[in-house]
Amino acid sequence: MSEVVRFEAFSSVVEPEFWAGLAHHKLHSAQLDTARAAVRGDFAGGRRHAARMSADRFAVPARLRVSHGAWAADQAGGQPAAGAVTVGGHLYNTNTIEEFKRYDKGELLRGVGAEILDAIRSGAATQTPALLWPFLLLSFADLKRYHFYHWFAFPAVTADPPDLVAEAPTPVTELVAKEQDLEQLLAAYAAFSREHEAAAGAFVARYSAGAPPGSTWEVRPLSEWSSVFGGDSDGVAMLGFVDPSSHSARPGWPLRNLLA
């Protein structure tokens, strides 16, 4: 029997330098203006860490990182790690702790959720997959005490009916014919993300086990879905994305809106 897909939710990671940037934004830019401001974050593929004095490896939670380079106008520094995906965020910074506490979070989520649906329906998200994964950051900066209060949210489109797992996941190590093919996949995605920076994070791919060395994988932008899946070429066509989850059976949160 098919099961409903369970997704691994994001955990937020805020580097201390971000709060210094928020204080500067509040004092020198926003002041009493509570209008939405653009910030940036990033996430990378899931990974496991070895445990000390043990052969076991433990999954690192799926993380969305916000650092000192989060301010959209600040192009210097704060660049994501190689292979990481940069996503946009919406900052709502309040003027008082009372305003922070009574903010209508449901209304925020509905508003950004509607923007995600608009990006899907217009085709903008197919051209720029990062539009599928905006995050919300509601905050209050108490600059007298240098205390910062915050709430993160990661809006998702609710599938109706829900997405189902048709069969057990197959590790990519069982799909490829040889280990070198995995290395070629990583190289192909790295080249793709450099050439199509705005389209990074999600892609379509075709794997041909019998192709000459170095050409077993073809990685293309999501916008070329029809040509990859509808062509007569040999090989296996698939949808791919940078998955922040390290769980073997629970894909990361970005897949929710990608499936939509």
Short mmCIF file of C-alpha atoms in Angstrom, two decimals:
data_model
loop_
_atom_site.label_atom_id
_atom_site.label_comp_id
_atom_site.label_asym_id
_atom_site.label_seq_id
_atom_site.Cartn_x
_atom_site.Cartn_y
_atom_site.Cartn_z
CA MET A 1 0.00 0.00 0.00
CA SER A 2 1.30 3.46 -0.88
CA GLU A 3 2.29 5.76 1.97
CA VAL A 4 2.07 9.53 2.25
CA VAL A 5 5.45 11.18 1.70
CA ARG A 6 6.95 12.48 4.94
CA PHE A 7 9.28 15.43 4.50
CA GLU A 8 12.20 16.42 6.69
CA ALA A 9 11.55 19.98 7.91
CA PHE A 10 14.19 22.69 7.95
CA SER A 11 15.97 23.84 11.09
CA SER A 12 17.14 27.45 11.04
CA VAL A 13 20.77 28.30 11.76
CA VAL A 14 21.48 31.98 12.40
CA GLU A 15 25.11 33.02 12.56
CA PRO A 16 25.84 35.73 15.18
CA GLU A 17 27.03 38.20 12.54
CA PHE A 18 23.53 38.31 11.11
CA TRP A 19 22.25 40.08 14.24
CA ALA A 20 24.86 42.80 13.83
CA GLY A 21 23.56 43.27 10.29
CA LEU A 22 19.98 43.44 11.60
CA ALA A 23 20.98 46.09 14.15
CA HIS A 24 22.61 48.14 11.37
CA HIS A 25 19.52 47.69 9.18
CA LYS A 26 17.25 48.85 11.99
CA LEU A 27 19.34 51.90 12.94
CA HIS A 28 20.47 53.15 9.54
CA SER A 29 17.93 51.90 7.01
CA ALA A 30 14.55 50.76 8.32
CA GLN A 31 14.37 52.80 11.54
CA LEU A 32 10.61 52.69 12.36
CA ASP A 33 9.62 51.26 8.97
CA THR A 34 8.26 47.73 9.37
CA ALA A 35 7.86 47.04 5.64
CA ARG A 36 9.08 43.68 4.36
CA ALA A 37 12.81 43.57 3.60
CA ALA A 38 14.71 41.12 1.41
CA VAL A 39 17.34 38.87 2.95
CA ARG A 40 19.12 35.74 1.77
CA GLY A 41 19.83 32.28 3.13
CA ASP A 42 21.24 29.04 1.81
CA PHE A 43 21.04 25.29 2.27
CA ALA A 44 23.29 22.44 1.19
CA GLY A 45 22.95 18.73 0.60
CA GLY A 46 22.41 16.52 3.64
CA ARG A 47 25.36 14.86 5.28
CA ARG A 48 26.29 12.50 8.10
CA HIS A 49 29.00 12.87 10.71
CA ALA A 50 30.98 10.02 12.23
CA ALA A 51 30.44 9.47 15.94
CA ARG A 52 33.45 9.53 18.22
CA MET A 53 34.58 6.04 19.30
CA SER A 54 31.97 4.44 17.03
CA ALA A 55 31.58 3.24 13.47
CA ASP A 56 28.09 4.78 13.30
CA ARG A 57 27.34 7.94 11.35
CA PHE A 58 24.65 10.33 12.51
CA ALA A 59 22.48 12.47 10.28
CA VAL A 60 22.90 16.24 10.48
CA PRO A 61 19.50 18.02 10.60
CA ALA A 62 18.36 19.74 7.41
CA ARG A 63 19.50 23.32 7.90
CA LEU A 64 18.77 26.66 6.32
CA ARG A 65 21.59 29.06 7.17
CA VAL A 66 21.32 32.82 7.55
CA SER A 67 24.67 34.59 7.86
CA HIS A 68 26.22 38.06 7.69
CA GLY A 69 25.83 37.91 3.91
CA ALA A 70 22.05 37.66 4.23
CA TRP A 71 21.34 41.24 3.25
CA ALA A 72 20.45 41.31 -0.43
CA ALA A 73 22.28 44.59 -0.99
CA ASP A 74 25.50 43.18 0.50
CA GLN A 75 27.23 41.35 -2.31
CA ALA A 76 30.58 41.14 -0.49
CA GLY A 77 31.25 38.08 1.63
CA GLY A 78 28.80 35.57 2.99
CA GLN A 79 28.90 33.47 -0.16
CA PRO A 80 27.36 30.00 0.23
CA ALA A 81 29.56 26.93 0.27
CA ALA A 82 30.18 25.06 -2.96
CA GLY A 83 27.06 23.13 -3.91
CA ALA A 84 24.80 25.18 -1.62
CA VAL A 85 21.60 26.78 -2.90
CA THR A 86 20.88 30.46 -2.25
CA VAL A 87 17.24 31.30 -1.49
CA GLY A 88 15.43 34.53 -0.81
CA GLY A 89 13.84 35.41 2.50
CA HIS A 90 11.31 37.95 3.72
CA LEU A 91 12.21 39.84 6.89
CA TYR A 92 9.48 41.47 8.97
CA ASN A 93 11.17 43.41 11.78
CA THR A 94 8.81 44.83 14.38
CA ASN A 95 9.30 47.88 16.59
CA THR A 96 8.13 46.40 19.91
CA ILE A 97 8.05 43.03 21.60
CA GLU A 98 4.26 43.34 21.86
CA GLU A 99 3.98 43.78 18.09
CA PHE A 100 6.25 40.77 17.59
CA LYS A 101 4.07 38.59 19.84
CA ARG A 102 0.72 39.53 18.32
CA TYR A 103 1.80 39.42 14.65
CA ASP A 104 -0.60 37.34 12.54
CA LYS A 105 1.75 34.54 11.47
CA GLY A 106 -0.99 32.69 9.64
CA GLU A 107 -1.60 35.70 7.42
CA LEU A 108 2.13 35.91 6.65
CA LEU A 109 2.21 32.26 5.60
CA ARG A 110 -0.88 32.58 3.44
CA GLY A 111 0.49 35.65 1.70
CA VAL A 112 3.85 34.12 0.80
CA GLY A 113 2.15 30.83 -0.05
CA ALA A 114 0.05 32.69 -2.61
CA GLU A 115 3.24 34.17 -4.10
CA ILE A 116 4.70 30.65 -4.44
CA LEU A 117 1.56 29.48 -6.26
CA ASP A 118 1.74 32.49 -8.57
CA ALA A 119 5.38 31.65 -9.39
CA ILE A 120 4.38 28.05 -10.17
CA ARG A 121 1.41 29.01 -12.36
CA SER A 122 3.29 31.70 -14.28
CA GLY A 123 6.26 29.42 -14.96
CA ALA A 124 8.66 31.73 -13.11
CA ALA A 125 9.52 28.97 -10.63
CA THR A 126 10.44 26.64 -13.48
CA GLN A 127 12.99 29.18 -14.68
CA THR A 128 14.18 30.06 -11.16
CA PRO A 129 13.54 27.17 -8.75
CA ALA A 130 14.65 29.22 -5.71
CA LEU A 131 11.27 30.99 -5.98
CA LEU A 132 9.79 27.74 -4.63
CA TRP A 133 11.68 27.99 -1.35
CA PRO A 134 11.34 31.44 0.26
CA PHE A 135 11.61 31.64 4.02
CA LEU A 136 9.99 34.02 6.51
CA LEU A 137 11.79 35.72 9.36
CA LEU A 138 9.74 37.70 11.88
CA SER A 139 11.94 39.55 14.36
CA PHE A 140 12.24 42.17 17.08
CA ALA A 141 15.60 43.76 17.86
CA ASP A 142 15.89 45.11 21.41
CA LEU A 143 18.96 47.26 20.78
CA LYS A 144 19.11 48.63 24.34
CA ARG A 145 19.77 45.14 25.73
CA TYR A 146 21.06 43.68 22.47
CA HIS A 147 18.45 40.94 22.62
CA PHE A 148 16.97 39.55 19.40
CA TYR A 149 13.68 37.70 19.16
CA HIS A 150 12.87 35.75 16.00
CA TRP A 151 10.53 33.27 14.38
CA PHE A 152 11.29 31.37 11.17
CA ALA A 153 8.83 29.74 8.81
CA PHE A 154 9.21 27.79 5.58
CA PRO A 155 5.98 28.05 3.55
CA ALA A 156 4.86 24.94 1.68
CA VAL A 157 2.13 24.15 -0.81
CA THR A 158 -0.25 21.54 0.59
CA ALA A 159 -0.86 18.78 -1.93
CA ASP A 160 -4.47 17.62 -2.28
CA PRO A 161 -4.51 14.65 -2.53
CA PRO A 162 -1.20 14.22 -0.68
CA ASP A 163 1.91 12.98 -2.48
CA LEU A 164 2.42 9.23 -2.10
CA VAL A 165 5.47 6.97 -2.11
CA ALA A 166 4.79 4.40 -4.85
CA GLU A 167 7.76 2.17 -3.99
CA ALA A 168 10.69 2.04 -1.60
CA PRO A 169 13.50 4.53 -2.32
CA THR A 170 16.45 3.20 -4.32
CA PRO A 171 19.86 4.67 -3.40
CA VAL A 172 21.62 6.18 -6.39
CA THR A 173 24.54 3.84 -5.64
CA GLU A 174 22.29 0.99 -6.76
CA LEU A 175 21.21 2.81 -9.92
CA VAL A 176 24.63 3.53 -11.38
CA ALA A 177 26.81 0.89 -13.03
CA LYS A 178 30.09 2.02 -11.45
CA GLU A 179 31.42 4.39 -8.83
CA GLN A 180 32.94 6.70 -11.43
CA ASP A 181 29.42 7.46 -12.63
CA LEU A 182 28.66 9.06 -9.25
CA GLU A 183 31.71 11.26 -9.59
CA GLN A 184 30.55 12.25 -13.06
CA LEU A 185 27.10 13.17 -11.70
CA LEU A 186 28.68 15.52 -9.16
CA ALA A 187 30.87 17.05 -11.86
CA ALA A 188 27.91 17.43 -14.23
CA TYR A 189 25.80 19.16 -11.57
CA ALA A 190 28.67 21.46 -10.59
CA ALA A 191 29.11 22.51 -14.22
CA PHE A 192 25.35 22.96 -14.60
CA SER A 193 25.04 25.16 -11.49
CA ARG A 194 27.90 27.39 -12.68
CA GLU A 195 26.37 27.80 -16.13
CA HIS A 196 22.77 28.15 -14.94
CA GLU A 197 23.17 29.91 -11.59
CA ALA A 198 19.56 31.09 -11.43
CA ALA A 199 18.29 27.57 -12.18
CA ALA A 200 20.43 25.77 -9.56
CA GLY A 201 18.83 23.71 -6.82
CA ALA A 202 16.52 21.65 -9.01
CA PHE A 203 17.21 20.00 -12.35
CA VAL A 204 16.29 17.23 -14.75
CA ALA A 205 18.82 14.58 -15.64
CA ARG A 206 19.32 11.56 -17.85
CA TYR A 207 21.62 8.67 -16.95
CA SER A 208 22.95 6.39 -19.68
CA ALA A 209 25.05 3.57 -18.26
CA GLY A 210 26.44 2.58 -21.67
CA ALA A 211 27.56 6.06 -22.70
CA PRO A 212 31.26 6.85 -23.19
CA PRO A 213 33.19 7.80 -20.02
CA GLY A 214 32.47 11.35 -18.94
CA SER A 215 29.09 11.53 -20.65
CA THR A 216 26.97 9.10 -18.62
CA TRP A 217 25.02 11.99 -17.06
CA GLU A 218 23.24 14.85 -18.76
CA VAL A 219 22.04 17.55 -16.35
CA ARG A 220 19.64 20.19 -17.68
CA PRO A 221 17.54 23.07 -16.25
CA LEU A 222 14.10 22.29 -14.89
CA SER A 223 12.65 24.32 -17.74
CA GLU A 224 13.80 21.58 -20.16
CA TRP A 225 11.64 18.95 -18.48
CA SER A 226 9.68 18.14 -21.66
CA SER A 227 12.75 17.51 -23.81
CA VAL A 228 14.43 15.28 -21.20
CA PHE A 229 11.36 13.23 -20.30
CA GLY A 230 9.72 13.28 -23.70
CA GLY A 231 12.73 12.47 -25.84
CA ASP A 232 13.57 9.14 -27.43
CA SER A 233 17.10 9.03 -26.01
CA ASP A 234 18.32 5.96 -24.20
CA GLY A 235 18.81 6.01 -20.45
CA VAL A 236 16.83 6.87 -17.34
CA ALA A 237 15.26 10.34 -17.02
CA MET A 238 14.76 11.76 -13.55
CA LEU A 239 13.98 14.85 -11.52
CA GLY A 240 16.75 15.95 -9.17
CA PHE A 241 17.21 18.53 -6.45
CA VAL A 242 19.69 19.49 -3.75
CA ASP A 243 18.30 17.60 -0.76
CA PRO A 244 19.18 19.00 2.68
CA SER A 245 17.83 15.88 4.39
CA SER A 246 20.16 13.11 5.55
CA HIS A 247 17.28 10.76 6.30
CA SER A 248 17.16 7.68 4.07
CA ALA A 249 13.36 7.67 3.75
CA ARG A 250 12.34 11.31 4.30
CA PRO A 251 13.27 13.79 1.56
CA GLY A 252 13.97 17.38 2.47
CA TRP A 253 11.44 20.21 2.68
CA PRO A 254 12.30 21.70 -0.76
CA LEU A 255 10.75 18.68 -2.49
CA ARG A 256 7.26 19.65 -1.29
CA ASN A 257 6.97 22.71 -3.48
CA LEU A 258 9.04 21.17 -6.25
CA LEU A 259 6.50 18.37 -6.60
CA ALA A 260 3.75 20.99 -6.75
#
